[in-house]
Structure formats: C-alpha cells, structure tokens
Short mmCIF file of N, CA and C in Angstrom, two decimals:
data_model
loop_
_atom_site.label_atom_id
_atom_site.label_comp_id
_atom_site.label_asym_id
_atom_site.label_seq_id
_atom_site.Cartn_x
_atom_site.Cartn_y
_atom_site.Cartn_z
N UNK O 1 -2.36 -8.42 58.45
CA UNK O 1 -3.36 -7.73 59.24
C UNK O 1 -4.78 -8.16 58.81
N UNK O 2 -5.01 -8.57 57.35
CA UNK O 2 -6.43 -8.78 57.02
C UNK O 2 -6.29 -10.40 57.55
N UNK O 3 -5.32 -10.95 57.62
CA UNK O 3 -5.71 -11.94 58.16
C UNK O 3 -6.07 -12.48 59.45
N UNK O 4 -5.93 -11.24 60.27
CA UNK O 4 -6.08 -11.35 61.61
C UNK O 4 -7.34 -10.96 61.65
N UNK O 5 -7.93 -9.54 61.17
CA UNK O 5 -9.05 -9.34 61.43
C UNK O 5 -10.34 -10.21 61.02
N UNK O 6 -9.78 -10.90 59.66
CA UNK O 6 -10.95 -12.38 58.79
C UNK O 6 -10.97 -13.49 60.40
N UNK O 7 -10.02 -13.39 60.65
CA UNK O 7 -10.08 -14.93 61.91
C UNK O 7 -11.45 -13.93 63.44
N UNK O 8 -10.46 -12.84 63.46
CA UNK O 8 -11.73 -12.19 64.66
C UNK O 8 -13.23 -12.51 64.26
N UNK O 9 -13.24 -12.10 62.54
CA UNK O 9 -14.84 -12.15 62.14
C UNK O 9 -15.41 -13.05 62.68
N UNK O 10 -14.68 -14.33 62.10
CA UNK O 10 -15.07 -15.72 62.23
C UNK O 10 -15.29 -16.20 63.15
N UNK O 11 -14.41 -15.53 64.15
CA UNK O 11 -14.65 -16.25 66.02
C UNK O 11 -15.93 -15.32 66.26
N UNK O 12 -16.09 -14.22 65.84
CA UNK O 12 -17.61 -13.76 66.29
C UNK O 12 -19.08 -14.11 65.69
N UNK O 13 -18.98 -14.44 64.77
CA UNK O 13 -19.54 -15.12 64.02
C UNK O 13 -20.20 -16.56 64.62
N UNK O 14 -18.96 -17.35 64.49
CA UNK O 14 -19.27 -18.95 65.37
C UNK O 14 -20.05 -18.56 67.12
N UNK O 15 -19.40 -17.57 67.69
CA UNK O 15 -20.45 -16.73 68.87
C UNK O 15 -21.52 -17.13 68.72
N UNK O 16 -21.88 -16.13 67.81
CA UNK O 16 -23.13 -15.74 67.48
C UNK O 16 -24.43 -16.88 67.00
N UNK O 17 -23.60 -17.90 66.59
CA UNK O 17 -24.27 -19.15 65.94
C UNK O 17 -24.38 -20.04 67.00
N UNK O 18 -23.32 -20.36 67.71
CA UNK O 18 -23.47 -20.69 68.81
C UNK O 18 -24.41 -20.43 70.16
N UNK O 19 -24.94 -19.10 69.80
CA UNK O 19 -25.54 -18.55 70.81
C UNK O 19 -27.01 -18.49 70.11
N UNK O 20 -27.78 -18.60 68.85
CA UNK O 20 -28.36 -19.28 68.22
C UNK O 20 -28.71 -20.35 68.78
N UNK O 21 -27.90 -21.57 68.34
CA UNK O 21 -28.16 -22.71 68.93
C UNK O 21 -29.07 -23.08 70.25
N UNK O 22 -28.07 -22.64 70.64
CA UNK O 22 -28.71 -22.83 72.32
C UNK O 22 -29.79 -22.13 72.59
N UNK O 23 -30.09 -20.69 72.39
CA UNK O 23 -31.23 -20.37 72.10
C UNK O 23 -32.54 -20.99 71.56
N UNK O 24 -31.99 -22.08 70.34
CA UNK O 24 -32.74 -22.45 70.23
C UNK O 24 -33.37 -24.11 70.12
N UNK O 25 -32.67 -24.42 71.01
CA UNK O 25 -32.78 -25.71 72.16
C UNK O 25 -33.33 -24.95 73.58
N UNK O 26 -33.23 -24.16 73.86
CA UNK O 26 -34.02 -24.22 75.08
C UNK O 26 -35.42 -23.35 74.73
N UNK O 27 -35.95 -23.02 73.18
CA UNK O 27 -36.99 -22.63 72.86
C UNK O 27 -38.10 -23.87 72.70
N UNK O 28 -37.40 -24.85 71.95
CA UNK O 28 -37.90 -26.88 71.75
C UNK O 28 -37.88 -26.99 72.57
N UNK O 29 -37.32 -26.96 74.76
CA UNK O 29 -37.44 -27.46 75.78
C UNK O 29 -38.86 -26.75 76.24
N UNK O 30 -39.01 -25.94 75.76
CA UNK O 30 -40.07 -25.23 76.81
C UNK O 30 -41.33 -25.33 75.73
N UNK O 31 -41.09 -25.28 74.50
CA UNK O 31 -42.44 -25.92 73.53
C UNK O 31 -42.97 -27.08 74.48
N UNK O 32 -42.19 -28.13 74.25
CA UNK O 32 -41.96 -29.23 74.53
C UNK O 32 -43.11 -29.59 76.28
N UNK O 33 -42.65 -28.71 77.01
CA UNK O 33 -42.68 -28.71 78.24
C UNK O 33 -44.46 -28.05 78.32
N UNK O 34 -44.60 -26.97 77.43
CA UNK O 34 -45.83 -26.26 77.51
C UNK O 34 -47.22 -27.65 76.74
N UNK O 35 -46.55 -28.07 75.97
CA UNK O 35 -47.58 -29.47 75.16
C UNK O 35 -47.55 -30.59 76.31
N UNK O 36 -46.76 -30.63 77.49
CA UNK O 36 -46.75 -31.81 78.23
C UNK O 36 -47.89 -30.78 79.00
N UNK O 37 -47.53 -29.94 79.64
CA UNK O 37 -48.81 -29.20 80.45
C UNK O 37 -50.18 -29.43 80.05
N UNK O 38 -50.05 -29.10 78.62
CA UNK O 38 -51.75 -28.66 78.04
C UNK O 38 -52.21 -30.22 77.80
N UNK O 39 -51.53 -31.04 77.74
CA UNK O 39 -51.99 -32.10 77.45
C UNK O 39 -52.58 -32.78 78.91
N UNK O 40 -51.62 -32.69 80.14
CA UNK O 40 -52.25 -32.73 81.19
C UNK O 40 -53.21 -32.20 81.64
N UNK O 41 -53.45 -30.77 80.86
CA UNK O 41 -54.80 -29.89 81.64
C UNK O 41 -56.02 -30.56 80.87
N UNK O 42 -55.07 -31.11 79.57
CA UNK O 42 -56.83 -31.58 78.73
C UNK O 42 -57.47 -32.93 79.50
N UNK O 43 -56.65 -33.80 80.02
CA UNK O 43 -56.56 -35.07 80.52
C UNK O 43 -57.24 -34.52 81.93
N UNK O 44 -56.76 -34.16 82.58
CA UNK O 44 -57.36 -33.60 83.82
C UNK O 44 -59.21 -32.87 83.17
N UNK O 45 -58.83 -32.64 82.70
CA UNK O 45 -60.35 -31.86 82.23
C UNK O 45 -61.19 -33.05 81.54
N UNK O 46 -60.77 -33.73 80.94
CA UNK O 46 -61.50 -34.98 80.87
C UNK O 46 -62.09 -35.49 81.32
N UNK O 47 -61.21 -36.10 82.73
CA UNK O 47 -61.79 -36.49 84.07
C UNK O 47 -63.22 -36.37 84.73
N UNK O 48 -62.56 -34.40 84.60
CA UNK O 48 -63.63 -34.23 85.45
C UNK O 48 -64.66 -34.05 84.40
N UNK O 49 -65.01 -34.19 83.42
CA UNK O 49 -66.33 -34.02 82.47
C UNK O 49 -66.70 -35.64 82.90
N UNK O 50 -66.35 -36.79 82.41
CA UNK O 50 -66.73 -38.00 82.91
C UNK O 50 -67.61 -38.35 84.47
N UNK O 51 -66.47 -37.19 85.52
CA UNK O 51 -67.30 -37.19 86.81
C UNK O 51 -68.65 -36.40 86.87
N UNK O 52 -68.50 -35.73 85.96
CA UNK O 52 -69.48 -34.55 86.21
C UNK O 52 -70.69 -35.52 85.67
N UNK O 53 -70.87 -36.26 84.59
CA UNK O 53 -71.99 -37.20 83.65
C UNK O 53 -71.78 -38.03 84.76
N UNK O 54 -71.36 -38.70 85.06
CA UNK O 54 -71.70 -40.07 86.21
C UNK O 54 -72.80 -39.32 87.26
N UNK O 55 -73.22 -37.73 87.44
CA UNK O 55 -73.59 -37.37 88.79
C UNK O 55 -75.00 -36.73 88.00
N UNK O 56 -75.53 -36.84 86.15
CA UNK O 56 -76.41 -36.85 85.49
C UNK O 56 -77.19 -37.83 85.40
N UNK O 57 -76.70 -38.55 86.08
CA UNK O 57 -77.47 -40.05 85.88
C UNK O 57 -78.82 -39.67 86.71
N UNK O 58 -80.04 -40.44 86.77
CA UNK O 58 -81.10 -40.41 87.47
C UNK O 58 -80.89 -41.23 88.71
N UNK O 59 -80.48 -42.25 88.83
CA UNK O 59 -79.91 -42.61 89.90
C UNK O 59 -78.56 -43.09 90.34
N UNK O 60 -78.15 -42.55 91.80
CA UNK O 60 -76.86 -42.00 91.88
C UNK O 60 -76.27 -43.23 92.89
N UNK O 61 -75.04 -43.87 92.76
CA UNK O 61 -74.76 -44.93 94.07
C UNK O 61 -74.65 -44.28 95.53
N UNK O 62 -74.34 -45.00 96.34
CA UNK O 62 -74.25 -44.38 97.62
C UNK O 62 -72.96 -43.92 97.65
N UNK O 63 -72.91 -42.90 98.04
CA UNK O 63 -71.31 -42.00 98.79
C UNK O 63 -70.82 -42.24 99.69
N UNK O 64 -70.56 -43.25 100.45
CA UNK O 64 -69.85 -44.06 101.27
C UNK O 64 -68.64 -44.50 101.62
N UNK O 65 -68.11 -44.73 100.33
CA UNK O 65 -66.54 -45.69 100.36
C UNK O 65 -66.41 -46.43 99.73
N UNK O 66 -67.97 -47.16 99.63
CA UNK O 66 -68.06 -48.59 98.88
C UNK O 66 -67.81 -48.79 97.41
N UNK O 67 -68.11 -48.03 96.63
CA UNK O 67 -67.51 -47.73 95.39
C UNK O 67 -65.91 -46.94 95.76
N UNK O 68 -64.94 -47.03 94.65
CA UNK O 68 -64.03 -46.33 94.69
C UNK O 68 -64.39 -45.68 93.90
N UNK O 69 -63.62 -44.12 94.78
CA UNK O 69 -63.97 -42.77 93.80
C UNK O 69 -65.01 -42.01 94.44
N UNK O 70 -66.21 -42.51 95.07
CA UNK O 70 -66.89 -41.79 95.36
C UNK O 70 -66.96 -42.24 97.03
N UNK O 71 -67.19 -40.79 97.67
CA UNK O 71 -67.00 -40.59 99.29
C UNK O 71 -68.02 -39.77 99.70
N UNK O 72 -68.08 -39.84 101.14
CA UNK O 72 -68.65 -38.34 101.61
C UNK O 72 -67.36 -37.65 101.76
N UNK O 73 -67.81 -36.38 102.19
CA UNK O 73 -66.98 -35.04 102.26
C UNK O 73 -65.83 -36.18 103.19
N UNK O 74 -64.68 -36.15 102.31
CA UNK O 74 -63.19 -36.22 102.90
C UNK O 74 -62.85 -35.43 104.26
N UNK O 75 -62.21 -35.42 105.28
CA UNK O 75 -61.67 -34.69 106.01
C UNK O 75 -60.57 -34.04 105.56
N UNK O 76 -60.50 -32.99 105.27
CA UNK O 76 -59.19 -32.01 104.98
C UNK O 76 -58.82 -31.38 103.12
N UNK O 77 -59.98 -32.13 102.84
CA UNK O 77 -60.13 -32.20 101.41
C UNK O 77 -60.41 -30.68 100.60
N UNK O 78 -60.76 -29.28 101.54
CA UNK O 78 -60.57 -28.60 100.76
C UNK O 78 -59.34 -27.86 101.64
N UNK O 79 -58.61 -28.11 101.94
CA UNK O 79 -57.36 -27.74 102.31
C UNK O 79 -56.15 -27.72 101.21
N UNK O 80 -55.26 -26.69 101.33
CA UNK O 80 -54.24 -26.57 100.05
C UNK O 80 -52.93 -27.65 100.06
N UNK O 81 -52.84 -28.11 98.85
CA UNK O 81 -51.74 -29.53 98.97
C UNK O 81 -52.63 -30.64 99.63
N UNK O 82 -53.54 -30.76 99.78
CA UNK O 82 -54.31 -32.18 100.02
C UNK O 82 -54.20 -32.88 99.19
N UNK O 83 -54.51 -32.56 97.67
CA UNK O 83 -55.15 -33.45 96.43
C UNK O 83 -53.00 -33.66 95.92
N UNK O 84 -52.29 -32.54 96.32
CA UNK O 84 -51.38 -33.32 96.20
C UNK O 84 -50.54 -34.70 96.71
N UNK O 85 -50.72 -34.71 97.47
CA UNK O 85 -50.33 -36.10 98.42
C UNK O 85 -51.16 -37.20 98.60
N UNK O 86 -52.16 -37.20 98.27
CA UNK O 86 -53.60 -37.83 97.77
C UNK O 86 -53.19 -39.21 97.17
N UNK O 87 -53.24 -40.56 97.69
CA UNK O 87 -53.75 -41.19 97.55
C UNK O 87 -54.11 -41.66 96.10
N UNK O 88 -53.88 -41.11 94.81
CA UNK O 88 -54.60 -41.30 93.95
C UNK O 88 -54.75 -42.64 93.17
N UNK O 89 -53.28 -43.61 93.08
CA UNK O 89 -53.62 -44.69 93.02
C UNK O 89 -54.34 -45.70 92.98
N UNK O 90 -55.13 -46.29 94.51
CA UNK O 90 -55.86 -46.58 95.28
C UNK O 90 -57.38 -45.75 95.67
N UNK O 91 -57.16 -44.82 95.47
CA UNK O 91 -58.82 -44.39 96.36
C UNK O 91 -59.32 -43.47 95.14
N UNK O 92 -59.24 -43.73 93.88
CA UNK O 92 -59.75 -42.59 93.05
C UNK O 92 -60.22 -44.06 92.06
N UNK O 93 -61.08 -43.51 90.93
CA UNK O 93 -61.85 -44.17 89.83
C UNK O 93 -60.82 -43.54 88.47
N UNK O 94 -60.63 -44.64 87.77
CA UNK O 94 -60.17 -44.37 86.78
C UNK O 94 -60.75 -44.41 85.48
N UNK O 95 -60.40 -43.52 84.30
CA UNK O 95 -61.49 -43.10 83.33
C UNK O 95 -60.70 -44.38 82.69
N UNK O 96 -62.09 -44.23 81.59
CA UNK O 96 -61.82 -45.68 80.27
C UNK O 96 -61.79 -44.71 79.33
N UNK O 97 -61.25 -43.57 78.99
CA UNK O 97 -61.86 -43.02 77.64
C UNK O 97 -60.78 -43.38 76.80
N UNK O 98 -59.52 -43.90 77.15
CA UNK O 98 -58.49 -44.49 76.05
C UNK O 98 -57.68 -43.00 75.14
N UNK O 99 -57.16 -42.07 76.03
CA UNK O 99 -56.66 -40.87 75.90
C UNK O 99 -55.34 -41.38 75.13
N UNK O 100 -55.03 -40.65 74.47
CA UNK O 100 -53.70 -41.15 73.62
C UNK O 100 -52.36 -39.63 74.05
N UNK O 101 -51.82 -40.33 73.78
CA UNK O 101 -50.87 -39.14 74.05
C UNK O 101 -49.86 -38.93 75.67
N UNK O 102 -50.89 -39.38 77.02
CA UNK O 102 -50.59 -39.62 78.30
C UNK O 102 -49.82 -40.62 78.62
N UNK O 103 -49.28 -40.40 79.64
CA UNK O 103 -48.58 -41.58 80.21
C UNK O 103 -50.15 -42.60 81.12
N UNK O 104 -51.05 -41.74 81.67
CA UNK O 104 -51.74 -42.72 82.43
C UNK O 104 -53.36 -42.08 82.47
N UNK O 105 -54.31 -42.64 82.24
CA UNK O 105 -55.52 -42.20 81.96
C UNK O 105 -56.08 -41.34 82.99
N UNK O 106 -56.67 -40.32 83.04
CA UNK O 106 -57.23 -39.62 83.89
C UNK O 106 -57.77 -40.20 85.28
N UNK O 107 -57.81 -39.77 86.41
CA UNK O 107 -58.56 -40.28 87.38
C UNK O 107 -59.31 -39.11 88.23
N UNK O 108 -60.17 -39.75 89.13
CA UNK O 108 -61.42 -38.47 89.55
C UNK O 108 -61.88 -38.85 90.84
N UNK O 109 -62.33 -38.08 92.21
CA UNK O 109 -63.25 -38.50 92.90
C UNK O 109 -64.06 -37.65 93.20
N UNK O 110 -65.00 -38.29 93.90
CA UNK O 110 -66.38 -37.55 93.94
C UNK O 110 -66.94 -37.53 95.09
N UNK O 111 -66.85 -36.47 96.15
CA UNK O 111 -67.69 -35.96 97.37
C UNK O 111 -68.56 -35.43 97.46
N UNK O 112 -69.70 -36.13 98.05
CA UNK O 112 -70.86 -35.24 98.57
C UNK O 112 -71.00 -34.78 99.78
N UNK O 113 -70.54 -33.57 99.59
CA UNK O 113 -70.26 -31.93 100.23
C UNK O 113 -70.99 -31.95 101.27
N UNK O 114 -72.49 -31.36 100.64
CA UNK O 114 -73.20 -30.69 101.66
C UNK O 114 -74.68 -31.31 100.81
N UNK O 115 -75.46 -31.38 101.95
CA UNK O 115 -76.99 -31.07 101.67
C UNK O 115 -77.86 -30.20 102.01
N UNK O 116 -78.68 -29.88 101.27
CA UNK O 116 -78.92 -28.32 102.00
C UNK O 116 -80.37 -28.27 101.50
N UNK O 117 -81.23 -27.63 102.32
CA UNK O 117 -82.65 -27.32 101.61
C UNK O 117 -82.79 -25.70 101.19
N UNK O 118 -83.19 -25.37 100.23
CA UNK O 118 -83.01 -23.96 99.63
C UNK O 118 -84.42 -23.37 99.20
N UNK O 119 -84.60 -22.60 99.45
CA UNK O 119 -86.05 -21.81 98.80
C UNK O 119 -86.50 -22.21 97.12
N UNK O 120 -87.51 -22.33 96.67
CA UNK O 120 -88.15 -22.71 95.69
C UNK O 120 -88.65 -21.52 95.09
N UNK O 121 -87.83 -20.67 94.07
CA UNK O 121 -88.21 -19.15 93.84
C UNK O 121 -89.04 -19.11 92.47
N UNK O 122 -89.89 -18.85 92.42
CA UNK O 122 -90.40 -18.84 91.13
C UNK O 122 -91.25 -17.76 90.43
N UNK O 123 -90.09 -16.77 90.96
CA UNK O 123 -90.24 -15.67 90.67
C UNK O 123 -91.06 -14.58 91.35
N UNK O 124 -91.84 -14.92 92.17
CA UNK O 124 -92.87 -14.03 92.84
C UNK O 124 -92.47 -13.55 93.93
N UNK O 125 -93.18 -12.27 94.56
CA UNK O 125 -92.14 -11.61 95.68
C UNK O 125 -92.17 -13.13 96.83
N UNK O 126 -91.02 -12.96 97.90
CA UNK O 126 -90.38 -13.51 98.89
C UNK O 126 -91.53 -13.29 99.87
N UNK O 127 -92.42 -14.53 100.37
CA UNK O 127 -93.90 -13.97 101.45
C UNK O 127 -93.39 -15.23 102.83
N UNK O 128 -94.39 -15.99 103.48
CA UNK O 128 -93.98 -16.81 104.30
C UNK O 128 -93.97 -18.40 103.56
N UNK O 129 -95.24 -17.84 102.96
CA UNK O 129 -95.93 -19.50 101.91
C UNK O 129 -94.72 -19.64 100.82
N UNK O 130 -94.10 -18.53 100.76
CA UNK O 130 -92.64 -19.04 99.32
C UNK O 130 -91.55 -19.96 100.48
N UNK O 131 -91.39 -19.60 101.61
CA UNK O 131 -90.53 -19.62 102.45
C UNK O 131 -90.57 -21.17 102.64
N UNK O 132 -91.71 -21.62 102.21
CA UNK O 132 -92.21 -22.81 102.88
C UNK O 132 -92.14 -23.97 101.99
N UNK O 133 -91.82 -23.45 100.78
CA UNK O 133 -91.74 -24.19 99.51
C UNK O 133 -89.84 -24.52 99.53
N UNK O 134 -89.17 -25.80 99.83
CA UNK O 134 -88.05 -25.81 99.90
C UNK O 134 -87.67 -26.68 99.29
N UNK O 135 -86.29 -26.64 98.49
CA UNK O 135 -86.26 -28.21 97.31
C UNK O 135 -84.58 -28.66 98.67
N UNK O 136 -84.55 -30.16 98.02
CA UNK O 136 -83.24 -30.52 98.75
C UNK O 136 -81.90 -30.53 97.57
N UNK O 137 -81.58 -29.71 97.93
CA UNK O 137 -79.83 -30.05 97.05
C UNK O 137 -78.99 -30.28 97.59
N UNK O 138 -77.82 -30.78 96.75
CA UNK O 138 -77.27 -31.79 97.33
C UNK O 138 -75.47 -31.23 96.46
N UNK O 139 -74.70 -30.67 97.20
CA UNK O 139 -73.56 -30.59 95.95
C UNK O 139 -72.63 -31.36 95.91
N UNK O 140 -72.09 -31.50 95.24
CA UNK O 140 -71.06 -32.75 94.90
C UNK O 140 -69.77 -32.03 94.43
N UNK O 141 -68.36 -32.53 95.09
CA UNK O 141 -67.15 -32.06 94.76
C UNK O 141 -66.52 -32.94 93.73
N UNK O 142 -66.14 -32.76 92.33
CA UNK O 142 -65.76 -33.27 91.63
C UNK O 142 -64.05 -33.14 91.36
N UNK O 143 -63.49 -33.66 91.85
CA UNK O 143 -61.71 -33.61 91.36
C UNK O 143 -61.11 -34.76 90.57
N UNK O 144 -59.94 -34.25 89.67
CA UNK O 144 -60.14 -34.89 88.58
C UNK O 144 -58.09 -34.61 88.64
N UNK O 145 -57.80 -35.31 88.01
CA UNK O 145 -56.06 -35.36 87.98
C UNK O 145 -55.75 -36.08 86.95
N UNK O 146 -54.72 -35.28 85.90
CA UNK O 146 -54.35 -35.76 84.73
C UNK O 146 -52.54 -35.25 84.33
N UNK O 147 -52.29 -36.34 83.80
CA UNK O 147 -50.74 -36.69 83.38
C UNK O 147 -50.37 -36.16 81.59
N UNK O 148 -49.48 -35.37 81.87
CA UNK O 148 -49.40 -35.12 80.39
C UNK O 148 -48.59 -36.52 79.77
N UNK O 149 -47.58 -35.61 78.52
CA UNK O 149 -46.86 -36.60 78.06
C UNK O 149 -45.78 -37.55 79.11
N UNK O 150 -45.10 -36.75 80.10
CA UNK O 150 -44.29 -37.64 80.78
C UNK O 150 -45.28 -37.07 82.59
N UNK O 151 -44.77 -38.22 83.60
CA UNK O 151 -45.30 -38.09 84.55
C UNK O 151 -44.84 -36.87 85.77
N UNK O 152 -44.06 -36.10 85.04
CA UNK O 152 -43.43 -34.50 85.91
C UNK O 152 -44.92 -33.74 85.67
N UNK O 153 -45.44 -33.92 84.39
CA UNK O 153 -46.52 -32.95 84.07
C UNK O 153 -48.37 -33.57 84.84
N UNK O 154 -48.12 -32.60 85.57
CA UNK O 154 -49.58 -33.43 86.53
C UNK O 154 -50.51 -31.84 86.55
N UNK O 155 -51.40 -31.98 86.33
CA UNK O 155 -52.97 -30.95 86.73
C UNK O 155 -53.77 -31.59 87.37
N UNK O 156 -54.19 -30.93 88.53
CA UNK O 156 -55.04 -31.32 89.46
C UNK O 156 -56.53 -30.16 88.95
N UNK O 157 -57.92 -30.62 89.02
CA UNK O 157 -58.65 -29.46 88.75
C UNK O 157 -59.82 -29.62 89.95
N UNK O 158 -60.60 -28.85 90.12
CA UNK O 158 -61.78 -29.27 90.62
C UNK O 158 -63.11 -28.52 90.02
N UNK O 159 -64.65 -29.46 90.01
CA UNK O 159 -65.87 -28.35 89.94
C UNK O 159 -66.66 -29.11 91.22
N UNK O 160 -67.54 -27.82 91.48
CA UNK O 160 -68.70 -28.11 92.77
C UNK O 160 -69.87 -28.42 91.59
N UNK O 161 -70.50 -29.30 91.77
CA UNK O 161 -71.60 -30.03 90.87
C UNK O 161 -72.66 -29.70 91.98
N UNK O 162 -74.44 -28.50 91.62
CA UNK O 162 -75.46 -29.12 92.30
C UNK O 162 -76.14 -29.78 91.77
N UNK O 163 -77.00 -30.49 92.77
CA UNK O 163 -78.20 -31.61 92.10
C UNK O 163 -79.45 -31.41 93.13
#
C-alpha cells in the first residue's frame, strides 16, 4: 500500500513540474516578445526624432516628391490602416543612425499638411491692429516605422511638427 501511494506522490509531483515548465516557457515567449515590441517602439521613435531635426534646419527642401520621404499632404494619409499597407520600401527615407539590435533601420516620411496664417499674440488684449499682425505656419506630418528584433514586431508612430 505505501508503495502505491509513494508512486501517486510521484505522478503528482512530475504534474506539477511539468506544469512549471511550461509555465515557464511561455513566461521567456512573451519576455521575449515584449523586448521585440519595445525595441520596435524605440526604433520607430528614432525615426521620428531624425524627421523631426531634418524640419529644424533653416532651410527646408521642397515637398513635392522629388526627394524621397518627403511629400505634400498624401491622399488618404490620415485615414486608419493607411501607414499599414504603405509603401514603405520605396517611398519613405531611411535613417543612417546604425541601430543595433533591429532587423532593418528605421524609416520616416514627411508631409506638409497645411499652411495656415495665425494671429501674432503678444500678449495684449485681441483689437483690429493685433488681428492684422499674422505669421505663416506651416505643419508638417512626421511618420516614422520601426522593426524590432524579428520583422512580426513593427510600430508605426506619428508627430504633427509646426514651423
């Protein structure tokens, strides 16, 4: 009889270790999986810091086409799942910053949105002569797409840049 009940132990036991295990293989899958993410969000965030300094410069290229990467306002471009099916290959600028860790270096493009003339406030009440004082801005859509460790892990981000 004790030898029956020593063998039950044992089969519950190996259970239990067993169920361990696996537990903790699919705890290393999802580590694993969360460092491919963050590494994509850092890569993606990269991007767009690089786009954002290219649009600091004092003088800016034309938004045309003619450069890759930079456009006027896209058609459909702030629509949801656009930037997924996107082209990115071919119609985006790719960073040089030599990211380690990625499968493929960040890439970014850059639309100019809107232009707009805006009031010049400088603090004093709102009269006709403030009204009349207008600067031109200009905003710029910055999107930026980055690859973690393997190419399942993708972040897409965007910022509105004014100038």
């Amino acid at each position: 009889m004790t030898l029956i009940v020593g063998l039950i132990m044992v089969l519950l036991m190996t259970l239990v270790g067993m169920a361990a295990i696996r537990g903790s293989n699919m705890q290393e899958l999802m580590a694993g999986n969360m460092r491919d993410r963050n590494l994509a969000f850092q890569a993606a965030e990269a991007g767009l810091r690089q786009g954002e300094n290219l649009l600091t410069n004092a003088t800016l290229p034309v938004f045309d086409g003619t450069t890759v990467g930079l456009y006027d306002a896209i058609d459909g471009s702030s629509s949801t799942g656009f930037w997924d099916t996107y082209g990115w290959a071919a119609a985006s600028a790719t960073t040089s910053m030599g990211l380690e860790y990625v499968t493929s270096q960040p890439r970014y493009v850059i639309e100019e949105v809107t232009s707009s003339s805006t009031l010049s406030m400088d603090g004093g009440a709102i009269d006709f002569a403030s009204t009349l004082k207008t600067e031109d801005t200009t905003f710029y859509r910055v999107t930026s797409r980055g690859e973690g460790g393997t190419n399942g892990a993708v972040v897409i981000l965007q910022s509105t840049y004014k100038r």
